[in-house]
mmCIF file of C-alpha atoms and ligand atoms in Angstrom:
data_model
loop_
_atom_site.group_PDB
_atom_site.id
_atom_site.type_symbol
_atom_site.label_atom_id
_atom_site.label_comp_id
_atom_site.label_asym_id
_atom_site.label_seq_id
_atom_site.Cartn_x
_atom_site.Cartn_y
_atom_site.Cartn_z
ATOM 1 C CA UNK L 7 78.417 109.961 100.626
ATOM 2 C CA UNK L 8 81.678 110.113 102.569
ATOM 3 C CA UNK L 9 83.839 113.137 101.989
ATOM 4 C CA UNK L 10 84.997 113.351 98.385
ATOM 5 C CA UNK L 11 88.600 112.392 97.681
ATOM 6 C CA UNK L 12 88.482 114.233 94.362
ATOM 7 C CA UNK L 13 87.652 117.411 96.235
ATOM 8 C CA UNK L 14 90.260 116.983 98.943
ATOM 9 C CA UNK L 15 93.196 119.395 98.833
ATOM 10 C CA UNK L 16 96.619 118.217 97.753
ATOM 11 C CA UNK L 17 100.077 119.728 97.922
ATOM 12 C CA UNK L 18 102.376 119.246 94.944
ATOM 13 C CA UNK L 19 105.958 119.351 96.181
ATOM 14 C CA UNK L 20 108.495 121.765 94.791
ATOM 15 C CA UNK L 21 112.273 121.540 94.694
ATOM 16 C CA UNK L 22 112.491 124.093 97.526
ATOM 17 C CA UNK L 23 110.249 121.891 99.680
ATOM 18 C CA UNK L 24 107.595 124.619 99.948
ATOM 19 C CA UNK L 25 104.987 122.948 97.757
ATOM 20 C CA UNK L 26 101.908 124.283 96.005
ATOM 21 C CA UNK L 27 98.534 123.434 97.516
ATOM 22 C CA UNK L 28 95.558 122.825 95.243
ATOM 23 C CA UNK L 29 92.027 123.171 96.576
ATOM 24 C CA UNK L 30 91.000 119.962 94.788
ATOM 25 C CA UNK L 31 92.386 117.398 92.332
ATOM 26 C CA UNK L 32 90.582 118.535 89.196
ATOM 27 C CA UNK L 33 92.807 120.212 86.614
ATOM 28 C CA UNK L 34 91.999 121.656 83.214
ATOM 29 C CA UNK L 35 93.897 119.883 80.427
ATOM 30 C CA UNK L 36 96.011 122.010 78.081
ATOM 31 C CA UNK L 37 94.030 122.756 74.925
ATOM 32 C CA UNK L 38 95.090 124.720 71.847
ATOM 33 C CA UNK L 39 92.663 127.501 71.021
ATOM 34 C CA UNK L 40 93.927 128.748 67.636
ATOM 35 C CA UNK L 41 92.478 132.084 68.714
ATOM 36 C CA UNK L 42 95.092 134.632 67.670
ATOM 37 C CA UNK L 43 94.101 136.109 64.293
ATOM 38 C CA UNK L 44 97.080 138.505 64.276
ATOM 39 C CA UNK L 45 99.347 135.446 64.085
ATOM 40 C CA UNK L 46 101.843 137.051 66.475
ATOM 41 C CA UNK L 47 101.532 134.604 69.377
ATOM 42 C CA UNK L 48 100.175 137.303 71.726
ATOM 43 C CA UNK L 49 97.250 135.993 73.831
ATOM 44 C CA UNK L 50 94.050 137.958 73.235
ATOM 45 C CA UNK L 51 90.743 138.472 75.046
ATOM 46 C CA UNK L 52 89.783 134.897 74.120
ATOM 47 C CA UNK L 53 92.461 133.407 76.379
ATOM 48 C CA UNK L 54 91.333 135.657 79.245
ATOM 49 C CA UNK L 55 87.669 134.717 78.870
ATOM 50 C CA UNK L 56 88.333 131.023 78.177
ATOM 51 C CA UNK L 57 90.687 130.466 81.120
ATOM 52 C CA UNK L 58 88.759 132.958 83.264
ATOM 53 C CA UNK L 59 85.568 130.951 82.832
ATOM 54 C CA UNK L 60 87.403 127.786 83.869
ATOM 55 C CA UNK L 61 88.652 129.620 86.981
ATOM 56 C CA UNK L 62 84.991 130.442 87.711
ATOM 57 C CA UNK L 63 84.188 126.777 87.170
ATOM 58 C CA UNK L 64 85.997 125.321 90.148
ATOM 59 C CA UNK L 65 89.098 123.737 88.562
ATOM 60 C CA UNK L 66 91.936 123.975 91.072
ATOM 61 C CA UNK L 67 94.664 124.172 88.436
ATOM 62 C CA UNK L 68 94.439 125.358 84.837
ATOM 63 C CA UNK L 69 96.894 124.477 82.106
ATOM 64 C CA UNK L 70 97.256 126.949 79.286
ATOM 65 C CA UNK L 71 97.132 125.801 75.708
ATOM 66 C CA UNK L 72 100.458 124.610 74.247
ATOM 67 C CA UNK L 73 102.460 127.845 74.292
ATOM 68 C CA UNK L 74 105.384 128.022 71.912
ATOM 69 C CA UNK L 75 108.895 128.806 73.087
ATOM 70 C CA UNK L 76 109.802 130.220 69.673
ATOM 71 C CA UNK L 77 107.917 131.286 66.531
ATOM 72 C CA UNK L 78 108.782 128.124 64.599
ATOM 73 C CA UNK L 79 107.594 125.984 67.519
ATOM 74 C CA UNK L 80 103.915 126.864 67.010
ATOM 75 C CA UNK L 81 101.632 124.107 65.755
ATOM 76 C CA UNK L 82 99.624 126.664 63.801
ATOM 77 C CA UNK L 83 100.190 130.324 63.099
ATOM 78 C CA UNK L 84 97.256 131.219 65.388
ATOM 79 C CA UNK L 85 98.839 129.601 68.460
ATOM 80 C CA UNK L 86 100.062 131.401 71.557
ATOM 81 C CA UNK L 87 103.708 131.982 72.366
ATOM 82 C CA UNK L 88 105.944 133.282 75.111
ATOM 83 C CA UNK L 89 109.122 134.324 73.330
ATOM 84 C CA UNK L 90 108.729 138.109 73.669
ATOM 85 C CA UNK L 91 107.755 140.767 76.184
ATOM 86 C CA UNK L 92 104.378 141.562 74.620
ATOM 87 C CA UNK L 93 103.325 137.927 74.967
ATOM 88 C CA UNK L 94 104.668 137.764 78.522
ATOM 89 C CA UNK L 95 102.657 140.848 79.517
ATOM 90 C CA UNK L 96 99.491 139.544 77.878
ATOM 91 C CA UNK L 97 99.861 136.264 79.766
ATOM 92 C CA UNK L 98 100.421 138.196 83.020
ATOM 93 C CA UNK L 99 96.909 139.663 82.695
ATOM 94 C CA UNK L 100 95.395 136.190 82.294
ATOM 95 C CA UNK L 101 97.400 134.916 85.274
ATOM 96 C CA UNK L 102 96.286 137.859 87.443
ATOM 97 C CA UNK L 103 92.635 137.253 86.626
ATOM 98 C CA UNK L 104 92.851 133.521 87.352
ATOM 99 C CA UNK L 105 94.614 134.260 90.653
ATOM 100 C CA UNK L 106 91.828 136.653 91.676
ATOM 101 C CA UNK L 107 89.573 133.586 91.771
ATOM 102 C CA UNK L 108 91.921 131.554 93.952
ATOM 103 C CA UNK L 109 92.891 129.279 91.065
ATOM 104 C CA UNK L 110 96.423 128.178 90.180
ATOM 105 C CA UNK L 111 97.687 128.309 86.620
ATOM 106 C CA UNK L 112 100.398 126.366 84.828
ATOM 107 C CA UNK L 113 101.830 127.264 81.436
ATOM 108 C CA UNK L 114 102.366 124.423 79.002
ATOM 109 C CA UNK L 115 105.620 125.199 77.196
ATOM 110 C CA UNK L 116 105.811 123.576 73.790
ATOM 111 C CA UNK L 117 107.703 123.180 70.555
ATOM 112 C CA UNK L 118 105.880 121.325 67.791
ATOM 113 C CA UNK L 119 108.999 120.341 65.804
ATOM 114 C CA UNK L 120 108.010 118.529 62.603
ATOM 115 C CA UNK L 121 104.324 119.040 63.443
ATOM 116 C CA UNK L 122 104.602 122.843 63.344
ATOM 117 C CA UNK L 123 103.463 125.218 60.603
ATOM 118 C CA UNK L 124 100.083 123.575 60.079
ATOM 119 C CA UNK L 125 96.687 125.106 59.513
ATOM 120 C CA UNK L 126 94.698 125.622 62.712
ATOM 121 C CA UNK L 127 92.325 122.785 63.508
ATOM 122 C CA UNK L 128 89.142 124.796 63.091
ATOM 123 C CA UNK L 129 85.971 123.975 61.135
ATOM 124 C CA UNK L 130 86.305 126.922 58.752
ATOM 125 C CA UNK L 131 89.789 125.835 57.714
ATOM 126 C CA UNK L 132 88.730 122.224 57.405
ATOM 127 C CA UNK L 133 85.813 123.126 55.166
ATOM 128 C CA UNK L 134 88.175 125.049 52.937
ATOM 129 C CA UNK L 135 90.306 121.874 52.901
ATOM 130 C CA UNK L 136 93.041 123.863 54.581
ATOM 131 C CA UNK L 137 94.542 121.003 56.516
ATOM 132 C CA UNK L 138 98.155 119.921 56.922
ATOM 133 C CA UNK L 139 101.190 122.097 56.338
ATOM 134 C CA UNK L 140 100.862 125.770 55.481
ATOM 135 C CA UNK L 141 102.905 126.269 52.289
ATOM 136 C CA UNK L 142 106.006 128.451 52.658
ATOM 137 C CA UNK L 143 104.601 131.053 50.250
ATOM 138 C CA UNK L 144 101.398 131.296 52.324
ATOM 139 C CA UNK L 145 103.056 132.078 55.644
ATOM 140 C CA UNK L 146 104.336 128.622 56.590
ATOM 141 C CA UNK L 147 107.893 128.047 57.740
ATOM 142 C CA UNK L 148 110.610 125.412 57.571
ATOM 143 C CA UNK L 149 110.098 122.952 60.413
ATOM 144 C CA UNK L 150 112.796 121.195 62.432
ATOM 145 C CA UNK L 151 112.904 117.812 64.147
ATOM 146 C CA UNK L 152 115.139 115.106 65.601
ATOM 147 C CA UNK L 153 115.573 113.343 62.265
ATOM 148 C CA UNK L 154 114.135 113.956 58.834
ATOM 149 C CA UNK L 155 110.859 112.128 58.960
ATOM 150 C CA UNK L 156 107.927 111.352 56.727
ATOM 151 C CA UNK L 157 105.775 110.074 59.556
ATOM 152 C CA UNK L 158 103.328 112.922 59.635
ATOM 153 C CA UNK L 159 102.227 113.508 56.033
ATOM 154 C CA UNK L 160 103.411 117.078 56.467
ATOM 155 C CA UNK L 161 106.035 119.186 54.747
ATOM 156 C CA UNK L 162 109.491 117.660 55.320
ATOM 157 C CA UNK L 163 111.248 118.816 58.506
ATOM 158 C CA UNK L 164 114.976 119.470 58.808
ATOM 159 C CA UNK L 165 117.131 117.440 61.160
ATOM 160 C CA UNK L 166 118.367 119.749 63.920
ATOM 161 C CA UNK L 167 122.095 120.383 64.082
ATOM 162 C CA UNK L 168 123.851 120.352 67.446
ATOM 163 C CA UNK L 169 123.966 124.131 67.212
ATOM 164 C CA UNK L 170 120.181 124.270 66.651
ATOM 165 C CA UNK L 171 119.680 121.971 69.633
ATOM 166 C CA UNK L 172 121.774 124.287 71.810
ATOM 167 C CA UNK L 173 119.848 127.312 70.542
ATOM 168 C CA UNK L 174 116.524 125.620 71.304
ATOM 169 C CA UNK L 175 117.687 124.904 74.867
ATOM 170 C CA UNK L 176 118.259 128.625 75.302
ATOM 171 C CA UNK L 177 114.718 129.262 73.975
ATOM 172 C CA UNK L 178 113.194 126.809 76.487
ATOM 173 C CA UNK L 179 115.045 128.577 79.309
ATOM 174 C CA UNK L 180 114.125 132.071 78.105
ATOM 175 C CA UNK L 181 110.466 131.079 77.838
ATOM 176 C CA UNK L 182 110.577 129.631 81.369
ATOM 177 C CA UNK L 183 112.078 132.870 82.664
ATOM 178 C CA UNK L 184 109.276 134.836 80.998
ATOM 179 C CA UNK L 185 106.668 132.429 82.382
ATOM 180 C CA UNK L 186 107.999 133.118 85.867
ATOM 181 C CA UNK L 187 107.897 136.892 85.266
ATOM 182 C CA UNK L 188 104.288 136.551 84.039
ATOM 183 C CA UNK L 189 103.400 135.008 87.400
ATOM 184 C CA UNK L 190 102.621 131.404 86.478
ATOM 185 C CA UNK L 191 102.496 129.044 89.478
ATOM 186 C CA UNK L 192 103.685 126.005 87.570
ATOM 187 C CA UNK L 193 105.337 125.097 84.293
ATOM 188 C CA UNK L 194 104.466 121.976 82.337
ATOM 189 C CA UNK L 195 106.907 120.834 79.646
ATOM 190 C CA UNK L 196 105.009 119.372 76.687
ATOM 191 C CA UNK L 197 106.923 116.177 75.943
ATOM 192 C CA UNK L 198 103.922 114.276 74.545
ATOM 193 C CA UNK L 199 101.770 113.892 71.426
ATOM 194 C CA UNK L 200 104.491 113.569 68.821
ATOM 195 C CA UNK L 201 105.831 117.108 69.176
ATOM 196 C CA UNK L 202 109.529 118.024 69.237
ATOM 197 C CA UNK L 203 110.581 116.388 72.523
ATOM 198 C CA UNK L 204 108.598 113.229 71.776
ATOM 199 C CA UNK L 205 110.226 113.220 68.308
ATOM 200 C CA UNK L 206 113.544 112.783 70.133
ATOM 201 C CA UNK L 207 112.205 110.211 72.633
ATOM 202 C CA UNK L 208 110.583 107.796 70.210
ATOM 203 C CA UNK L 209 112.639 105.350 68.143
ATOM 204 C CA UNK L 210 109.942 105.723 65.468
ATOM 205 C CA UNK L 211 110.940 109.338 64.819
ATOM 206 C CA UNK L 212 114.554 109.414 65.962
ATOM 207 C CA UNK L 213 117.186 107.652 63.896
ATOM 208 C CA UNK L 214 120.010 110.068 64.688
ATOM 209 C CA UNK L 215 123.472 108.608 64.893
ATOM 210 C CA UNK L 216 124.924 111.235 67.244
ATOM 211 C CA UNK L 217 124.583 111.486 71.052
ATOM 212 C CA UNK L 218 120.870 112.436 70.681
ATOM 213 C CA UNK L 219 119.810 109.218 68.929
ATOM 214 C CA UNK L 220 120.082 105.457 69.128
ATOM 215 C CA UNK L 221 120.081 104.187 72.717
ATOM 216 C CA UNK L 222 117.432 105.065 75.330
ATOM 217 C CA UNK L 223 120.018 107.254 77.081
ATOM 218 C CA UNK L 224 120.689 109.174 73.883
ATOM 219 C CA UNK L 225 117.037 109.584 72.876
ATOM 220 C CA UNK L 226 116.153 110.947 76.325
ATOM 221 C CA UNK L 227 119.155 113.310 76.377
ATOM 222 C CA UNK L 228 117.383 116.226 74.703
ATOM 223 C CA UNK L 229 114.491 116.191 77.192
ATOM 224 C CA UNK L 230 116.858 115.947 80.139
ATOM 225 C CA UNK L 231 118.800 118.915 78.783
ATOM 226 C CA UNK L 232 115.529 120.848 78.379
ATOM 227 C CA UNK L 233 114.619 120.081 81.997
ATOM 228 C CA UNK L 234 118.091 121.096 83.205
ATOM 229 C CA UNK L 235 118.000 124.357 81.227
ATOM 230 C CA UNK L 236 114.562 125.223 82.605
ATOM 231 C CA UNK L 237 115.458 124.228 86.171
ATOM 232 C CA UNK L 238 118.283 126.770 86.116
ATOM 233 C CA UNK L 239 115.853 129.674 85.715
ATOM 234 C CA UNK L 240 112.522 128.331 87.008
ATOM 235 C CA UNK L 241 112.351 129.098 90.749
ATOM 236 C CA UNK L 242 112.731 126.117 93.076
ATOM 237 C CA UNK L 243 109.603 127.189 94.978
ATOM 238 C CA UNK L 244 107.436 126.726 91.876
ATOM 239 C CA UNK L 245 106.153 123.424 90.502
ATOM 240 C CA UNK L 246 108.026 121.851 87.604
ATOM 241 C CA UNK L 247 105.722 119.533 85.663
ATOM 242 C CA UNK L 248 105.735 117.390 82.559
ATOM 243 C CA UNK L 249 103.280 115.853 80.132
ATOM 244 C CA UNK L 250 104.455 112.586 78.593
ATOM 245 C CA UNK L 251 103.007 110.208 76.054
ATOM 246 C CA UNK L 252 103.059 106.986 78.029
ATOM 247 C CA UNK L 253 102.844 104.870 74.892
ATOM 248 C CA UNK L 254 103.305 105.053 71.123
ATOM 249 C CA UNK L 255 100.936 102.051 70.952
ATOM 250 C CA UNK L 256 103.210 100.109 68.599
ATOM 251 C CA UNK L 257 105.748 97.479 69.587
ATOM 252 C CA UNK L 258 108.814 99.145 68.069
ATOM 253 C CA UNK L 259 107.882 102.566 69.511
ATOM 254 C CA UNK L 260 108.162 104.340 72.862
ATOM 255 C CA UNK L 261 106.575 102.063 75.487
ATOM 256 C CA UNK L 262 105.166 102.439 78.980
ATOM 257 C CA UNK L 263 108.287 100.764 80.444
ATOM 258 C CA UNK L 264 110.341 103.598 78.893
ATOM 259 C CA UNK L 265 107.960 106.169 80.368
ATOM 260 C CA UNK L 266 108.195 104.626 83.829
ATOM 261 C CA UNK L 267 111.998 104.662 83.711
ATOM 262 C CA UNK L 268 112.081 108.213 82.363
ATOM 263 C CA UNK L 269 109.622 109.502 84.984
ATOM 264 C CA UNK L 270 111.955 108.265 87.725
ATOM 265 C CA UNK L 271 114.905 110.036 86.114
ATOM 266 C CA UNK L 272 112.928 113.255 85.694
ATOM 267 C CA UNK L 273 111.883 113.059 89.345
ATOM 268 C CA UNK L 274 115.602 113.022 90.194
ATOM 269 C CA UNK L 275 115.930 116.210 88.139
ATOM 270 C CA UNK L 276 113.221 117.923 90.217
ATOM 271 C CA UNK L 277 110.056 117.243 88.216
ATOM 272 C CA UNK L 278 107.229 116.506 90.635
ATOM 273 C CA UNK L 279 104.005 116.648 88.570
ATOM 274 C CA UNK L 280 103.396 114.133 85.766
ATOM 275 C CA UNK L 281 100.423 114.167 83.397
ATOM 276 C CA UNK L 282 100.318 110.921 81.412
ATOM 277 C CA UNK L 283 98.746 110.963 77.971
ATOM 278 C CA UNK L 284 99.686 108.848 74.933
ATOM 279 C CA UNK L 285 100.321 108.677 71.183
ATOM 280 C CA UNK L 286 101.119 111.368 68.632
ATOM 281 C CA UNK L 287 103.940 109.861 66.576
ATOM 282 C CA UNK L 288 102.663 108.705 63.210
ATOM 283 C CA UNK L 289 99.181 107.307 62.863
ATOM 284 C CA UNK L 290 99.244 104.796 65.720
ATOM 285 C CA UNK L 291 96.338 104.922 68.123
ATOM 286 C CA UNK L 292 95.640 102.929 71.217
ATOM 287 C CA UNK L 293 92.325 102.303 72.866
ATOM 288 C CA UNK L 294 89.731 105.025 73.271
ATOM 289 C CA UNK L 295 86.728 105.307 75.542
ATOM 290 C CA UNK L 296 86.229 105.998 79.224
ATOM 291 C CA UNK L 297 89.511 106.423 81.095
ATOM 292 C CA UNK L 298 91.519 104.903 78.238
ATOM 293 C CA UNK L 299 94.866 106.226 79.464
ATOM 294 C CA UNK L 300 94.361 105.809 83.222
ATOM 295 C CA UNK L 301 96.448 102.583 83.410
ATOM 296 C CA UNK L 302 99.418 104.511 82.006
ATOM 297 C CA UNK L 303 99.181 107.072 84.809
ATOM 298 C CA UNK L 304 98.850 104.271 87.344
ATOM 299 C CA UNK L 305 102.017 102.582 86.088
ATOM 300 C CA UNK L 306 103.942 105.840 86.501
ATOM 301 C CA UNK L 307 102.416 106.564 89.906
ATOM 302 C CA UNK L 308 103.330 103.117 91.227
ATOM 303 C CA UNK L 309 106.967 103.570 90.210
ATOM 304 C CA UNK L 310 107.456 107.075 91.621
ATOM 305 C CA UNK L 311 108.000 108.191 95.236
ATOM 306 C CA UNK L 312 104.749 108.919 97.074
ATOM 307 C CA UNK L 313 105.083 112.686 96.949
ATOM 308 C CA UNK L 314 104.946 112.846 93.123
ATOM 309 C CA UNK L 315 101.645 114.187 91.757
ATOM 310 C CA UNK L 316 100.461 112.029 88.863
ATOM 311 C CA UNK L 317 97.368 112.964 86.877
ATOM 312 C CA UNK L 318 95.343 110.786 84.538
ATOM 313 C CA UNK L 319 93.796 112.221 81.385
ATOM 314 C CA UNK L 320 91.619 111.065 78.517
ATOM 315 C CA UNK L 321 87.972 110.109 78.462
ATOM 316 C CA UNK L 322 87.339 111.254 82.027
ATOM 317 C CA UNK L 323 83.903 112.792 81.829
ATOM 318 C CA UNK L 324 81.869 111.724 84.835
ATOM 319 C CA UNK L 325 82.371 112.905 88.449
ATOM 320 C CA UNK L 326 81.963 109.394 89.898
ATOM 321 C CA UNK L 327 84.512 108.068 87.402
ATOM 322 C CA UNK L 328 86.974 110.764 88.482
ATOM 323 C CA UNK L 329 86.245 110.085 92.148
ATOM 324 C CA UNK L 330 86.897 106.366 91.636
ATOM 325 C CA UNK L 331 90.278 107.064 90.015
ATOM 326 C CA UNK L 332 91.365 108.933 93.153
ATOM 327 C CA UNK L 333 89.702 106.634 95.720
ATOM 328 C CA UNK L 334 91.320 103.541 94.227
ATOM 329 C CA UNK L 335 94.737 105.204 93.998
ATOM 330 C CA UNK L 336 94.991 104.996 90.221
ATOM 331 C CA UNK L 337 96.147 108.608 90.072
ATOM 332 C CA UNK L 338 96.500 111.639 92.358
ATOM 333 C CA UNK L 339 94.441 113.953 90.174
ATOM 334 C CA UNK L 340 92.545 114.145 86.909
ATOM 335 C CA UNK L 341 92.949 116.342 83.884
ATOM 336 C CA UNK L 342 89.707 117.229 82.106
ATOM 337 C CA UNK L 343 89.758 118.285 78.445
ATOM 338 C CA UNK L 344 86.770 118.097 76.125
ATOM 339 C CA UNK L 345 84.238 117.753 78.947
ATOM 340 C CA UNK L 346 85.394 121.156 80.235
ATOM 341 C CA UNK L 347 84.909 122.780 76.829
ATOM 342 C CA UNK L 348 81.337 121.490 76.908
ATOM 343 C CA UNK L 349 80.837 122.666 80.478
ATOM 344 C CA UNK L 350 83.261 125.186 81.996
ATOM 345 C CA UNK L 351 81.400 124.579 85.300
ATOM 346 C CA UNK L 352 82.381 120.868 85.163
ATOM 347 C CA UNK L 353 84.321 120.972 88.422
ATOM 348 C CA UNK L 354 81.600 122.808 90.340
ATOM 349 C CA UNK L 355 78.970 120.387 89.076
ATOM 350 C CA UNK L 356 81.184 117.469 90.097
ATOM 351 C CA UNK L 357 81.615 118.991 93.556
ATOM 352 C CA UNK L 358 77.850 119.332 93.900
ATOM 353 C CA UNK L 359 77.323 115.709 92.858
ATOM 354 C CA UNK L 360 80.010 114.444 95.232
ATOM 355 C CA UNK L 361 78.732 116.460 98.177
ATOM 356 C CA UNK L 362 81.676 118.844 98.277
ATOM 357 C CA UNK L 363 81.405 122.636 98.454
ATOM 358 C CA UNK L 364 81.304 124.483 95.149
ATOM 359 C CA UNK L 365 83.696 127.354 94.585
ATOM 360 C CA UNK L 366 81.544 129.627 92.439
ATOM 361 C CA UNK L 367 82.518 133.263 92.375
ATOM 362 C CA UNK L 368 80.241 135.508 94.450
ATOM 363 C CA UNK L 369 78.581 136.782 91.298
ATOM 364 C CA UNK L 370 77.170 133.297 90.682
ATOM 365 C CA UNK L 371 76.238 132.672 94.301
ATOM 366 C CA UNK L 372 72.511 132.601 93.594
ATOM 367 C CA UNK L 373 72.916 130.037 90.847
ATOM 368 C CA UNK L 374 71.321 126.609 91.271
ATOM 369 C CA UNK L 375 71.304 123.404 89.315
HETATM 370 C C1 FNR S 23 93.891 119.073 73.029
HETATM 371 N N1 FNR S 23 94.943 118.389 73.655
HETATM 372 C C2 FNR S 23 96.132 119.043 73.885
HETATM 373 N N2 FNR S 23 97.120 118.447 74.619
HETATM 374 C C3 FNR S 23 98.225 119.130 74.962
HETATM 375 O O1 FNR S 23 99.091 118.574 75.652
HETATM 376 N N3 FNR S 23 98.400 120.424 74.567
HETATM 377 C C4 FNR S 23 97.478 121.077 73.805
HETATM 378 O O2 FNR S 23 97.632 122.257 73.502
HETATM 379 C C5 FNR S 23 96.326 120.355 73.405
HETATM 380 N N4 FNR S 23 95.373 120.926 72.596
HETATM 381 C C6 FNR S 23 94.124 120.361 72.496
HETATM 382 C C7 FNR S 23 93.077 121.083 71.924
HETATM 383 C C8 FNR S 23 91.783 120.540 71.902
HETATM 384 C C9 FNR S 23 90.659 121.349 71.343
HETATM 385 C C10 FNR S 23 91.564 119.247 72.432
HETATM 386 C C11 FNR S 23 90.169 118.655 72.452
HETATM 387 C C12 FNR S 23 92.609 118.530 72.961
HETATM 388 C C13 FNR S 23 94.694 117.092 74.297
HETATM 389 C C14 FNR S 23 93.994 117.285 75.630
HETATM 390 O O3 FNR S 23 94.800 117.987 76.555
HETATM 391 C C15 FNR S 23 93.603 115.936 76.270
HETATM 392 O O4 FNR S 23 94.778 115.199 76.531
HETATM 393 C C16 FNR S 23 92.684 115.121 75.358
HETATM 394 O O5 FNR S 23 91.633 115.916 74.840
HETATM 395 C C17 FNR S 23 92.088 113.911 76.118
HETATM 396 O O6 FNR S 23 91.384 114.346 77.244
HETATM 397 P P1 FNR S 23 89.746 114.482 77.217
HETATM 398 O O7 FNR S 23 89.414 115.518 76.214
HETATM 399 O O8 FNR S 23 89.221 113.123 76.834
HETATM 400 O O9 FNR S 23 89.389 114.871 78.629
#
């Protein structure tokens, strides 16, 4: 086989022009781990081992799980955060370890909005029928959102005041500052999957009548203010990235044309890496199956300047499928989720299959498959 495109290096530009070079185009998708029993948002040994094993596995860039910018922004009470020094220092250890293996790491900064304060999505909880909102008297908390909304079959969320919006912008910036101090190479803003930013973007979940609701310009204002607040503290030589839901999959919702327009505007603000997922508002679902969201990434890629780095995600499980996405120019990289949980060596196996060198750590040098 000719040289693999999937395993060719790529440089993601930065606002300073320096750029960040990845050894290949395989990234680990952000995935919640619900692994913090102390419920204090401080990453534990699990995060080190989980992300460490992916660094051993040949992924060029790892995304952390959704990491909350403030306590009330956590999806569940066992999620990770980066709103205090203890969390920052714990993340720094994970970052150091990943760097020792020549792998880059991006933090996914998140606020769950109306979808916060839920039980972790773990089998034990599900068996105990502990799903949905954690009641206030059992450790849950009042959630906030763009507009009061009953879309999620969760405890009602409060509409954010302008003052709360301003306060949240300061939290996004403070978290970004901490992420820089912890040594992260890149920062991905979680604007997808029906969480707080998406709750502002989508007309399904935003019926505000002030400057943050109504028109496209108003609904995208909060995200643009988040990006501006982060860009003030996030160094220009580091990659600024975003994850967007390309589609709400319903005609009156957020559509791919909106995503394409927004991506261009975010590029102007300095965002250079775009990971295109879909859905999350209400119960609307699009297609599923192999590569089900790839066309959304392609639409964004085609509209952006050539130097933007656009990744496709969702149902990408096979090395040849991933190679085809790159060879045919459908995306610049792939983001692998569930397949990586099943096989943390996914990227090394793909390299082997595509005739590219593996990047096993020395300790695994004698391994064969
Ligand atoms: C996810 N996903 C996800 N997405 C995200 O943006 N932030 C997150 O923290 C999580 N958490 C999460 C946990 C688990 C266990 C799974 C399986 C998924 C979505 C994930 O990043 C990815 O977009 C989807 O899983 C689709 O890709 P795959 O799994 O088909 O490769």
